[in-house]
Coordinates of C-alpha atoms in Angstrom, one line a residue:
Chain X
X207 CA -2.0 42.6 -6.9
X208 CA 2.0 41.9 -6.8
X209 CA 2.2 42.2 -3.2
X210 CA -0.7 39.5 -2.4
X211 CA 0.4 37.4 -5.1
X212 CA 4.3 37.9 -3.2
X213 CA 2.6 37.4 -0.1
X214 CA 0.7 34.4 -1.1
X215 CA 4.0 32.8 -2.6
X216 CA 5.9 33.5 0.6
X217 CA 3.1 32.0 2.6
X218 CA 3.3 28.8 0.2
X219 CA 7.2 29.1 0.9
X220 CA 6.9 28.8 4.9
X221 CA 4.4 26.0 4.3
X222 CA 6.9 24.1 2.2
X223 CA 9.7 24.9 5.1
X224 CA 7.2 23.4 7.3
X225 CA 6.4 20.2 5.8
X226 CA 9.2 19.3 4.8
X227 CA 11.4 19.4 8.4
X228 CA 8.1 18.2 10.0
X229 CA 7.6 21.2 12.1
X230 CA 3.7 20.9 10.7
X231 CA 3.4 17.9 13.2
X232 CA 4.9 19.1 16.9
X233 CA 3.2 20.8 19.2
X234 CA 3.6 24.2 19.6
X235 CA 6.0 24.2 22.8
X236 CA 8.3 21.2 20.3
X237 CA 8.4 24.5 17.4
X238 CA 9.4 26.9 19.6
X239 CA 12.2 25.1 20.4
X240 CA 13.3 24.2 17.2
X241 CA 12.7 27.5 15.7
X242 CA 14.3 28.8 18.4
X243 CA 17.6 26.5 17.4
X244 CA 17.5 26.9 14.1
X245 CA 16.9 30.7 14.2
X246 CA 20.1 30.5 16.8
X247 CA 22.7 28.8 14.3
X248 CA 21.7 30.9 11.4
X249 CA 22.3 34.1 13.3
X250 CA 25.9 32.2 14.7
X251 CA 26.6 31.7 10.8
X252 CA 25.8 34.9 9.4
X253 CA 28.0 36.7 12.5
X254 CA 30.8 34.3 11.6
X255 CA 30.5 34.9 7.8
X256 CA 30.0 39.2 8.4
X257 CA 33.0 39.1 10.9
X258 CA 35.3 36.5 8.8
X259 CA 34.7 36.3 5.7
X260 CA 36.3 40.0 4.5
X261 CA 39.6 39.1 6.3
X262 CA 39.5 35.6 4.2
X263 CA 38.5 37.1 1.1
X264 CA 41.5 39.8 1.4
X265 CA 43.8 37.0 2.8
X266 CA 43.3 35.0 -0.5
X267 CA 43.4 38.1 -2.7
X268 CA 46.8 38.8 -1.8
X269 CA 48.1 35.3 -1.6
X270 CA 47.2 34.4 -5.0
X271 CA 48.5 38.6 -5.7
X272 CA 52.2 37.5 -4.3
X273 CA 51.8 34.2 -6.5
X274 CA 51.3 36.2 -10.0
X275 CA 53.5 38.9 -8.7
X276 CA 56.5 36.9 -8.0
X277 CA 55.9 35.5 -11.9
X278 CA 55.9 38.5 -13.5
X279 CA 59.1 39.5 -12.1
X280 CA 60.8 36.9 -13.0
X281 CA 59.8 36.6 -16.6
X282 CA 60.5 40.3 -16.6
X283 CA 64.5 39.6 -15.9
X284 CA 64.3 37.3 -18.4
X285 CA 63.4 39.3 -21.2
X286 CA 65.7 41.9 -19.9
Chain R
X53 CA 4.7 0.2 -16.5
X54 CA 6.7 2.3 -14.7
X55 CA 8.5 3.1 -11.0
X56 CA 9.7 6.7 -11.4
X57 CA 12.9 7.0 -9.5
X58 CA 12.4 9.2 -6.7
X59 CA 14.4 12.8 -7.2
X60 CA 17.7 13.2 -5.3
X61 CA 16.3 16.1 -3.3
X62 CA 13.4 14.4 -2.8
X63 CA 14.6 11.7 -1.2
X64 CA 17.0 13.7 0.7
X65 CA 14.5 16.0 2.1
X66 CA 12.6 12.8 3.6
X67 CA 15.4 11.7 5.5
X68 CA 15.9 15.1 7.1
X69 CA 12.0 15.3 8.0
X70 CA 12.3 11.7 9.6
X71 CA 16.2 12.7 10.9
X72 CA 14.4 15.7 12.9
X73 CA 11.3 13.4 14.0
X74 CA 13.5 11.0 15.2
X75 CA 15.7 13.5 17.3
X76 CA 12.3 14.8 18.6
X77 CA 11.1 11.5 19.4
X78 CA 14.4 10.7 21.8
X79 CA 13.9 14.0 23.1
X80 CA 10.0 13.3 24.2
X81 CA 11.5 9.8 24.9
X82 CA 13.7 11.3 27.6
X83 CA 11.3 13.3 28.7
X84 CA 8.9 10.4 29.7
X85 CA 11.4 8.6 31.3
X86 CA 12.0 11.4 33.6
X87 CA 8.7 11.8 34.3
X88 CA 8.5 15.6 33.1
X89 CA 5.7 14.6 30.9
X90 CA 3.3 12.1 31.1
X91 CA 3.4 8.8 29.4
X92 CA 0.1 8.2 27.6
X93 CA 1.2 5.0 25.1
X94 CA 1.5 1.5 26.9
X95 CA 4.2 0.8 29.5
X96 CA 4.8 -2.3 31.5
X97 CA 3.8 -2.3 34.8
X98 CA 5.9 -1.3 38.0
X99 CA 5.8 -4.7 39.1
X100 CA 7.5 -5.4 35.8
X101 CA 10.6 -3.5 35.4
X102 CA 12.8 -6.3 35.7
X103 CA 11.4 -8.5 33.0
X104 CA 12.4 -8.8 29.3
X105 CA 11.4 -5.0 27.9
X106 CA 8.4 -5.2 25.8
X107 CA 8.5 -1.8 24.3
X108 CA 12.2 -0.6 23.6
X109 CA 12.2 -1.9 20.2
X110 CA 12.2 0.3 17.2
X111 CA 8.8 -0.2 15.8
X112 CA 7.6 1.2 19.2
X113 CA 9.6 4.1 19.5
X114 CA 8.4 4.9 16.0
X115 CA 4.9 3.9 17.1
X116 CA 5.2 6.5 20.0
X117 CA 6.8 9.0 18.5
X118 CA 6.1 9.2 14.7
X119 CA 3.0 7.2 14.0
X120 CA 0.8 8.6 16.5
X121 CA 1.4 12.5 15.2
X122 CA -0.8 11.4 12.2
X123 CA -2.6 8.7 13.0
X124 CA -5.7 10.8 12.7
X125 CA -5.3 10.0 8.9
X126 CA -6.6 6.0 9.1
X127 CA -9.0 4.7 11.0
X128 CA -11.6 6.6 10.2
X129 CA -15.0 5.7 10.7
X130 CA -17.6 6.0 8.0
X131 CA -21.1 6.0 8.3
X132 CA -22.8 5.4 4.8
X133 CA -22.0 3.2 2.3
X134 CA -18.7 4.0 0.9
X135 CA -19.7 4.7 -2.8
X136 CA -18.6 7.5 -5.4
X137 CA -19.6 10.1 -2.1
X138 CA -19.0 8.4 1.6
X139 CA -20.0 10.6 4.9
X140 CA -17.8 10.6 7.5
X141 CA -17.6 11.4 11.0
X142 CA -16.5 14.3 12.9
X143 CA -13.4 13.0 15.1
X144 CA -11.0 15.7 17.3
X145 CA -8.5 15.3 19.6
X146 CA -7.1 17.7 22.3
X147 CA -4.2 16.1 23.0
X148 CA -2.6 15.3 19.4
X149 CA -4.1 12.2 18.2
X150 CA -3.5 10.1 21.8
X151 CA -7.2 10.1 22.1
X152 CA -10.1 11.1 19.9
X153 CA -13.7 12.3 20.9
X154 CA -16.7 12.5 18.2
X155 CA -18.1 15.8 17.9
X156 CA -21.5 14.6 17.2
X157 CA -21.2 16.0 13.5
X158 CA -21.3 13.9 10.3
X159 CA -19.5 15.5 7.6
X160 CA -21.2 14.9 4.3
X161 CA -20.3 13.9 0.7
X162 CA -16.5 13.5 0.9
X163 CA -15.6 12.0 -2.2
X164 CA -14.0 8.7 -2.3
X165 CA -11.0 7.7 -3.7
X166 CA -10.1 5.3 -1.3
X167 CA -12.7 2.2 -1.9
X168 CA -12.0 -1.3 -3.7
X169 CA -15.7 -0.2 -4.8
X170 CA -14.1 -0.3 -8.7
X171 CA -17.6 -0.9 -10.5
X172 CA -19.6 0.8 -7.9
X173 CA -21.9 -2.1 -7.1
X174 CA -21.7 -1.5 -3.2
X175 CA -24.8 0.5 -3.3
X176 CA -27.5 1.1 -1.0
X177 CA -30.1 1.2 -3.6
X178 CA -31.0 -0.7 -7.5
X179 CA -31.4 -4.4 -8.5
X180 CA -28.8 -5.6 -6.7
X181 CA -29.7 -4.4 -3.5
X182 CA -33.4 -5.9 -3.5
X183 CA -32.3 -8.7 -5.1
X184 CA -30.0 -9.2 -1.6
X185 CA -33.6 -7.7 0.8
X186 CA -35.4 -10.5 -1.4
X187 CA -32.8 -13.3 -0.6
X188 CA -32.3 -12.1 3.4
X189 CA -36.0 -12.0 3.9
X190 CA -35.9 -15.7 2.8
X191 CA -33.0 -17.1 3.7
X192 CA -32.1 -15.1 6.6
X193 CA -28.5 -13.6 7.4
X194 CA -26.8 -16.8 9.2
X195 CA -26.0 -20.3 7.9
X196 CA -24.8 -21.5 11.0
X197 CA -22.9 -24.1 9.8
X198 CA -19.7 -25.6 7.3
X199 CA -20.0 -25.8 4.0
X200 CA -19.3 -30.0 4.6
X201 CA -21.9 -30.0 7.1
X202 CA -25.4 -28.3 7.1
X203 CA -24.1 -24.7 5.4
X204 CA -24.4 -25.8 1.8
X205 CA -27.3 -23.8 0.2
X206 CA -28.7 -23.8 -3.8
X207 CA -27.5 -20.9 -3.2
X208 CA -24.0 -21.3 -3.2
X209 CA -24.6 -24.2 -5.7
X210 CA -26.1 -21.2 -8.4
X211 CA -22.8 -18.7 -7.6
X212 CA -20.3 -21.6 -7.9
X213 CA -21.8 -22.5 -11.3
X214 CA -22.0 -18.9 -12.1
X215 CA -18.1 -17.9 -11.6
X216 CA -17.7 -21.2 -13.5
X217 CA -18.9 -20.0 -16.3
X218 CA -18.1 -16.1 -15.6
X219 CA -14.2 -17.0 -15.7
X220 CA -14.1 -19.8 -18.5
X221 CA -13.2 -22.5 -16.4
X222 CA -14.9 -26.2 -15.1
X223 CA -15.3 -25.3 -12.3
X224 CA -15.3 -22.9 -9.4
X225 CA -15.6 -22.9 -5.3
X226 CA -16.9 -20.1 -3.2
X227 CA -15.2 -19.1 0.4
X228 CA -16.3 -16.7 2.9
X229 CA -13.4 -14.8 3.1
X230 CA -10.8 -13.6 0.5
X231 CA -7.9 -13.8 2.8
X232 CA -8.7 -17.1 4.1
X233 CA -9.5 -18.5 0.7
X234 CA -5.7 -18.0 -0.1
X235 CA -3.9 -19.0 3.8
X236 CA -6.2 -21.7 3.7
X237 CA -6.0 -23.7 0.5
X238 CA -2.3 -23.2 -0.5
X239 CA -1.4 -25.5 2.7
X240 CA -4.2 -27.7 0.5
X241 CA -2.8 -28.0 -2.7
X242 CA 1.6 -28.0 -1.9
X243 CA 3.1 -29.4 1.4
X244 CA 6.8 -30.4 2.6
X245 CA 8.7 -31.4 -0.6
X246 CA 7.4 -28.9 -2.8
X247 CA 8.4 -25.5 -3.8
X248 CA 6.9 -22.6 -3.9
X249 CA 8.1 -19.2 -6.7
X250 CA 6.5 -16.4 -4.6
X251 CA 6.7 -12.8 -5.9
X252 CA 8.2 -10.0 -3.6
X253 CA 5.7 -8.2 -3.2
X254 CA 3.1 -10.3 -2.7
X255 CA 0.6 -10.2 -0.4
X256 CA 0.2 -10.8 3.7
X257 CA -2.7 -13.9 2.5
X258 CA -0.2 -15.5 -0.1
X259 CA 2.5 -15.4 2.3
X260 CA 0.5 -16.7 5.1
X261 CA -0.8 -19.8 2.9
X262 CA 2.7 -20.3 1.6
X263 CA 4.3 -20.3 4.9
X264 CA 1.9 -22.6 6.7
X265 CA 2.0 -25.3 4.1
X266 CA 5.4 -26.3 4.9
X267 CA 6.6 -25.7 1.4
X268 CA 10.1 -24.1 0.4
X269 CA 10.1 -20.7 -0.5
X270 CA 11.7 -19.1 -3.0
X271 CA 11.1 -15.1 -3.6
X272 CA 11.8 -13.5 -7.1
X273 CA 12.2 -10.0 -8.0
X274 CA 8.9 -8.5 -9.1
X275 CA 7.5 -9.1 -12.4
X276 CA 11.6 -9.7 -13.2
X277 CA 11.4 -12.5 -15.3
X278 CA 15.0 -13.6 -15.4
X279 CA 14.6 -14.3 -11.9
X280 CA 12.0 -16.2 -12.0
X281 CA 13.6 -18.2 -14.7
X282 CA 17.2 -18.2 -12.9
X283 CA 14.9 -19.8 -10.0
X284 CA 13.5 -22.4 -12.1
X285 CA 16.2 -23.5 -13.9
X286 CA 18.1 -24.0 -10.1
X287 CA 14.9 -25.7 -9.2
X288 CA 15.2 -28.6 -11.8
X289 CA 18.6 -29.0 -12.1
X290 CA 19.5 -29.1 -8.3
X291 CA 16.3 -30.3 -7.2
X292 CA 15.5 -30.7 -3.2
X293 CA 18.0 -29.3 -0.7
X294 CA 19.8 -32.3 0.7
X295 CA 18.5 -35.0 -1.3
X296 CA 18.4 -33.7 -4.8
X297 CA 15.3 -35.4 -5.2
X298 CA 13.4 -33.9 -7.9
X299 CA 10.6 -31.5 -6.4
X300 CA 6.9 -33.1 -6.0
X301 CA 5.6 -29.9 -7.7
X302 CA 6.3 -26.3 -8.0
X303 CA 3.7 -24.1 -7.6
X304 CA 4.4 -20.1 -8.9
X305 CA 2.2 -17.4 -6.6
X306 CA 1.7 -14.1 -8.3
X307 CA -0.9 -11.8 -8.3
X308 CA -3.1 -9.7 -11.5
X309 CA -2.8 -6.5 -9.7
X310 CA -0.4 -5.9 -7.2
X311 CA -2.2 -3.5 -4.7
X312 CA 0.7 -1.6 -3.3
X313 CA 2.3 -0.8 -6.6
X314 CA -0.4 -1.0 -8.9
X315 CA 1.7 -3.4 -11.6
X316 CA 0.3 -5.6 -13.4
X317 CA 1.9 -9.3 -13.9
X318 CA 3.4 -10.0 -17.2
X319 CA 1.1 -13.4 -17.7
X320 CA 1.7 -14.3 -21.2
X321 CA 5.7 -14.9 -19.8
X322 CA 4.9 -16.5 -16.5
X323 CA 2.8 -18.6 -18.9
X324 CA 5.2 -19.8 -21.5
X325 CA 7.9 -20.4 -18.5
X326 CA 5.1 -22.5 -16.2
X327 CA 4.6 -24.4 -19.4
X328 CA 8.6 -24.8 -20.7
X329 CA 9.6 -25.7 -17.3
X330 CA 6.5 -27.8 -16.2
X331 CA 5.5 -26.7 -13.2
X332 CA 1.7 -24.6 -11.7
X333 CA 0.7 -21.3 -11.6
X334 CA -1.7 -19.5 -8.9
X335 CA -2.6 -16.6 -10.0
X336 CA -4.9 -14.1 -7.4
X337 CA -7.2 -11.8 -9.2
X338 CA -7.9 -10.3 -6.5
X339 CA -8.4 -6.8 -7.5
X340 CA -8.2 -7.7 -11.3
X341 CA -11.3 -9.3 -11.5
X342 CA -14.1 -7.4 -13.1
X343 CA -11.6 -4.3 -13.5
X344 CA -9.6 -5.4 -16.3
X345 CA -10.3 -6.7 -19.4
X346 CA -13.1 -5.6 -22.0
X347 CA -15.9 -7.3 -20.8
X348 CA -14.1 -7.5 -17.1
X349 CA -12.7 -11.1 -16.8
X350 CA -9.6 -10.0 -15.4
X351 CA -6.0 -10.1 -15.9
X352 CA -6.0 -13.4 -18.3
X353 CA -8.7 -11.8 -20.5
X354 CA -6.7 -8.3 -20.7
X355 CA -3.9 -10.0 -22.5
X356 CA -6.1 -11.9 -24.5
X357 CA -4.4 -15.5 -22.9
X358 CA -6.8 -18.8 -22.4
X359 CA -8.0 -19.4 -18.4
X360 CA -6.9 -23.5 -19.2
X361 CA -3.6 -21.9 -18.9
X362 CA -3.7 -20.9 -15.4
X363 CA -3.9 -24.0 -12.8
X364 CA -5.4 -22.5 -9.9
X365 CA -7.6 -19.0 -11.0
X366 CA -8.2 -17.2 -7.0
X367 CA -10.4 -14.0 -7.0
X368 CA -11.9 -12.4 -4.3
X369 CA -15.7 -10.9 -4.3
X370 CA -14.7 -7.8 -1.9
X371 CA -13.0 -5.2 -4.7
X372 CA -15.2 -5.1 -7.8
X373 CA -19.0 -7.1 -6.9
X374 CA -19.2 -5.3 -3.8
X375 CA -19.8 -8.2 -1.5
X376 CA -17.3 -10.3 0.7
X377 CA -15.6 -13.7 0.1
X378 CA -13.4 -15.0 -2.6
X379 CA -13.5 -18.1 -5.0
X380 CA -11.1 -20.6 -6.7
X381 CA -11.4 -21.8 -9.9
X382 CA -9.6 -24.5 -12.3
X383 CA -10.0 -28.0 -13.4
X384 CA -12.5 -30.5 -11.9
X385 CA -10.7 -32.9 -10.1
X386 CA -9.1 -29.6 -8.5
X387 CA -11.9 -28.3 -7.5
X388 CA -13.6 -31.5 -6.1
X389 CA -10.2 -32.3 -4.1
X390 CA -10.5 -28.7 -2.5
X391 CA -14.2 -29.5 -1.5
X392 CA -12.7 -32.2 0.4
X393 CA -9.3 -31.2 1.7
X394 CA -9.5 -27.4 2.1
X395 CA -9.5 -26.1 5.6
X396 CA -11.7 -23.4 4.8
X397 CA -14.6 -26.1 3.5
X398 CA -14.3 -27.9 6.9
X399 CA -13.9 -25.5 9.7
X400 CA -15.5 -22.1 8.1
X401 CA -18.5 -21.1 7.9
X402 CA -19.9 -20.6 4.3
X403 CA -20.9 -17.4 2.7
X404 CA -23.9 -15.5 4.1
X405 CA -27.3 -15.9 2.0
X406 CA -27.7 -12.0 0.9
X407 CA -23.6 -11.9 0.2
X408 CA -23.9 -14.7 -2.1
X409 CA -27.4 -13.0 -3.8
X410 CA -25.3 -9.5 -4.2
X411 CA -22.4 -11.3 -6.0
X412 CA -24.7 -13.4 -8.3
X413 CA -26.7 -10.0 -9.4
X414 CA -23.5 -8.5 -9.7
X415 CA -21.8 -11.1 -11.7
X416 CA -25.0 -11.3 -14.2
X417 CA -25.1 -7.7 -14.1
X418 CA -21.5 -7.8 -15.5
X419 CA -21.8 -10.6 -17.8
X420 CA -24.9 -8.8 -19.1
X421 CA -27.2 -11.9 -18.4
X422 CA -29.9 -9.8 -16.3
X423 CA -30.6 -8.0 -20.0
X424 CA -29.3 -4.9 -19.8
X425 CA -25.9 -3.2 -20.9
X426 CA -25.4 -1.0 -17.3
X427 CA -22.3 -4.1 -16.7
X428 CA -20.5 -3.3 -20.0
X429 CA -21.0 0.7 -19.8
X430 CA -19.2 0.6 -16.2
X431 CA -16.2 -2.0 -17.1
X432 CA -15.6 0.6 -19.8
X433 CA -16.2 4.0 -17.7
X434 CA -13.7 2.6 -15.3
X435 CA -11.1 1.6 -18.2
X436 CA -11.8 5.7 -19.0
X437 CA -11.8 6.7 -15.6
X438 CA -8.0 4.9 -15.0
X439 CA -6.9 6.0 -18.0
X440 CA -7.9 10.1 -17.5
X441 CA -7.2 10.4 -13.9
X442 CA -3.7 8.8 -13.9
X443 CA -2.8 11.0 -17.0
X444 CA -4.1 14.2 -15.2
X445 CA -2.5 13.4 -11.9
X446 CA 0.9 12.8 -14.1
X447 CA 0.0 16.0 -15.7
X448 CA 0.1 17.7 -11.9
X449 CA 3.4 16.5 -11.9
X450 CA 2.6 13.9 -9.4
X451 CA 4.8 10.8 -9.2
X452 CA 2.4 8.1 -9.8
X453 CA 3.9 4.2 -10.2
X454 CA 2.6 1.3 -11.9
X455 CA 0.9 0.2 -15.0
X456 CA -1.2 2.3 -17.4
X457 CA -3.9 0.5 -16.9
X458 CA -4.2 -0.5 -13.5
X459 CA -7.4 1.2 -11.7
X460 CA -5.0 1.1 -8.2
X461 CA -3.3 4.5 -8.6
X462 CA -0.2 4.8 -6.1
X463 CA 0.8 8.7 -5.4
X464 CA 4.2 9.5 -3.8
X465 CA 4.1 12.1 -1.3
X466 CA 7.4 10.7 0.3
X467 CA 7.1 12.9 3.8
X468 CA 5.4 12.0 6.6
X469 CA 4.6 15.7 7.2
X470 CA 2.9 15.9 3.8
X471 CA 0.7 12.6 4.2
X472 CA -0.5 13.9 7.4
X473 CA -1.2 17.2 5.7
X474 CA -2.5 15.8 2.5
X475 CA -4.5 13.6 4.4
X476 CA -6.7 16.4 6.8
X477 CA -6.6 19.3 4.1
X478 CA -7.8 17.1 1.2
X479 CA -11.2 16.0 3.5
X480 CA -11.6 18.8 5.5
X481 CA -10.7 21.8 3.5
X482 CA -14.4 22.7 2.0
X483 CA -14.1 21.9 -1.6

């Protein structure tokens, strides 16, 4: 019962995606290409983002590291 | 009264639907140009190349392009009369609505929601139908003439005392056609020198008659009542253009229901400005009449208001007595100067014998005069009917616009994917 009901909703879900950029109207030959297009720049994003996006994440994490760490020295002379 | 504001994503998600379209559109446009597909809309000849282009504008490339992927939603022909159920039939097209064959099949019982058929008089069988056999088998179907020449009939005599009496007013002149009752007797009644207070959203007929009369025209916001005063006030004080002679007459145009937004007109203000700032009122019941109001008088009954009030009373006989044509009513001297001066009166033909014999059933039917309550019981069913479906549809969560009241129900589907959809899966889905 979950899994029709899932499928039923996902269904709904594709219909939505279909109305609303229009793809309900072109002929089939016009969906294939903008499937095709769309399906292309999602893949280009999601390489980018898998390749890039642990370097950036590391990159930041020790910038912002060297940032608190150079404060904590310094209030540590301080005190001393 | 109310004009939901659309939702951000909404409004968002059309533009990207029609962005996409669009891009499609130049792409197909290319395509034609280049002759890799073939171009099945209108083109100018070869001979005609060089000439001024005729279809480079916008409204064609959205013809081409947009309008024709779902332009199997209008036009489509009926073949019954279009009561509560209307058959319909069977249209397909091979090649994506550039041309459409008939299957042969009628496809039954579709209900309508589509119909100006608000008391369901445009039927095929009961009192008003004989009552129209009766009349054609006596009178015939043509008149063959003008009203000011050989086309008068007792007939038309009987309905203009009729609406007369049906509205509340002196008396009352009968057209045969609701559009050219309006674009033909406003040129009648104003001319150069006067000015005209037209709504916004008025409609094509008003704007036609307002335009040909020579008149200047003013718009003000819709229903917005501080600009219709704002516009009056200018009026008087500043008075003609160049001159500043005092305008001959200002004449305000709106309408009892609007029937793209389904608003109704706030009389009772237009009333008390007409009369603090002296000037006249048309009012155009077109789709008011016999739809609102307890005993279906229209828009001057619903708010309880007096018809001497309103100058010029216009209806129309197409939406809610199931016939064709349209009236004006007012004063007598009015009415006998419209006999006389109206375009329609000298160059139209007059109403058809078993047209006028529906509306007169109709009317009597409504007004209760042919003895029976059936008139009452359907101004009231449709009062409920309004009333339950616009609260259910809001209950949907459908954005629906306009006034509580009015029986013209506007639904917001915003995409031109989901008209076309809503449009094929709501008649031929089996229900």
């Amino acid at each position: 019962m979950d899994i029709k009901s899932l499928k039923n909703y996902l269904y709904w879900l594709y219909c939505q995606f279909e109305l609303i950029t229009c793809s309900y109207l072109m002929e089939p030959w016009e969906k294939l290409l903008f499937y095709t297009f769309n399906i292309t720049m999602l893949v280009m994003v999601l390489y980018t983002a898998y390749i890039f996006v642990p370097v950036h994440i590391s990159t930041a994490f020790q910038f912002f590291l060297h940032l608190l760490g150079n404060q904590h020295e310094n209030t540590v002379s301080l005190v001393k | 009264e109310a004009f939901e504001e659309t939702p951000m994503l909404v409004a968002v998600l059309t533009y990207v639907g029609y962005g996409v379209l669009t891009l499609f559109g130049y792409l197909r446009d290319f395509m034609r140009q280049w002759k890799i597909e073939k171009c099945q809309n209108a083109t100018e000849r070869a001979e005609q190349k060089d000439f001024v282009p005729l279809y480079q504008d916008f409204e064609n490339f959205y013809n081409r392009n947009l309008y024709t992927r779902i332009r199997d939603s209008w036009n489509r022909p009926i073949c019954s009369v279009p009561g509560a159920k209307v058959d319909m039939m069977e249209r397909v097209s091979h090649d994506y609505n550039w041309t459409f064959t008939y299957t042969g099949r009628v496809i039954k019982d579709i209900i309508n929601m589509g119909s100006y058929n608000y008391l369901g008089f445009a039927q095929k069988a009961g009192t008003c139908q004989e009552a129209a056999a009766e009349v054609l088998s006596q009178y015939g179907a043509g008149v063959c003439s003008t009203r000011q020449e050989m086309g008068n009939l007792d007939k038309h005599e009987e309905l203009e005392e009729l609406v007369a009496r049906f509205l509340g007013v002196e008396s009352a002149m009968a057209y045969g056609m609701g559009f050219a009752t309006n674009s033909m007797n406003i040129p009648a009644l104003v001319g150069k020198g006067c000015l005209i207070l037209s709504d916004e959203l008025n409609h094509a007929s008003l704007v036609l008659g307002a335009r040909l009369s020579g008149a200047t025209i003013r718009i003000f916001k819709h229903n917005n009542m501080q600009s219709l005063e704002k516009l009056l006030k200018d009026a008087i004080v500043h008075g003609q253009p160049r001159t500043r002679r005092p305008w001959k007459k200002i004449l305000i145009l709106v309408e009892g229901i609007y029937s793209m937004e389904g608003s109704i007109v706030r009389l009772p203000e237009v009333i008390a400005l007409k009369k603090k700032y002296k000037s006249y009122l048309y009012l155009d019941e077109a789709h008011s009449i016999g739809a609102l109001g307890p005993s279906g008088r229209g828009v001057v009954e619903y708010f309880g208001l007096s018809p001497e009030d309103v100058d010029v009373m216009m209806g129309t006989f197409t939406k809610s007595f199931g016939a064709a044509g349209g009236y004006i009513g007012g004063k007598k001297e009015l009415i006998d100067y419209l006999r006389t001066y109206s375009h329609s009166a000298v160059y139209a033909t007059s109403l058809s014998p078993p047209v006028v014999e529906q509306v007169i059933t109709s009317m009597k039917c409504i007004m209760g005069e042919d003895g029976t309550t059936v008139g009452k019981a359907r101004v009231q069913q449709l009062a409920e009917n309004t009333r339950y479906f616009r609260r259910r549809l809001k209950e949907m969560g459908f954005i629906i616009y306009g006034n509580e009241d009015s029986p013209v129900v506007p639904l917001m589907l915003y995409m031109p994917a989901k008209i076309g959809c809503f449009s094929v899966r709501a008649s031929f889905k089996p229900y």
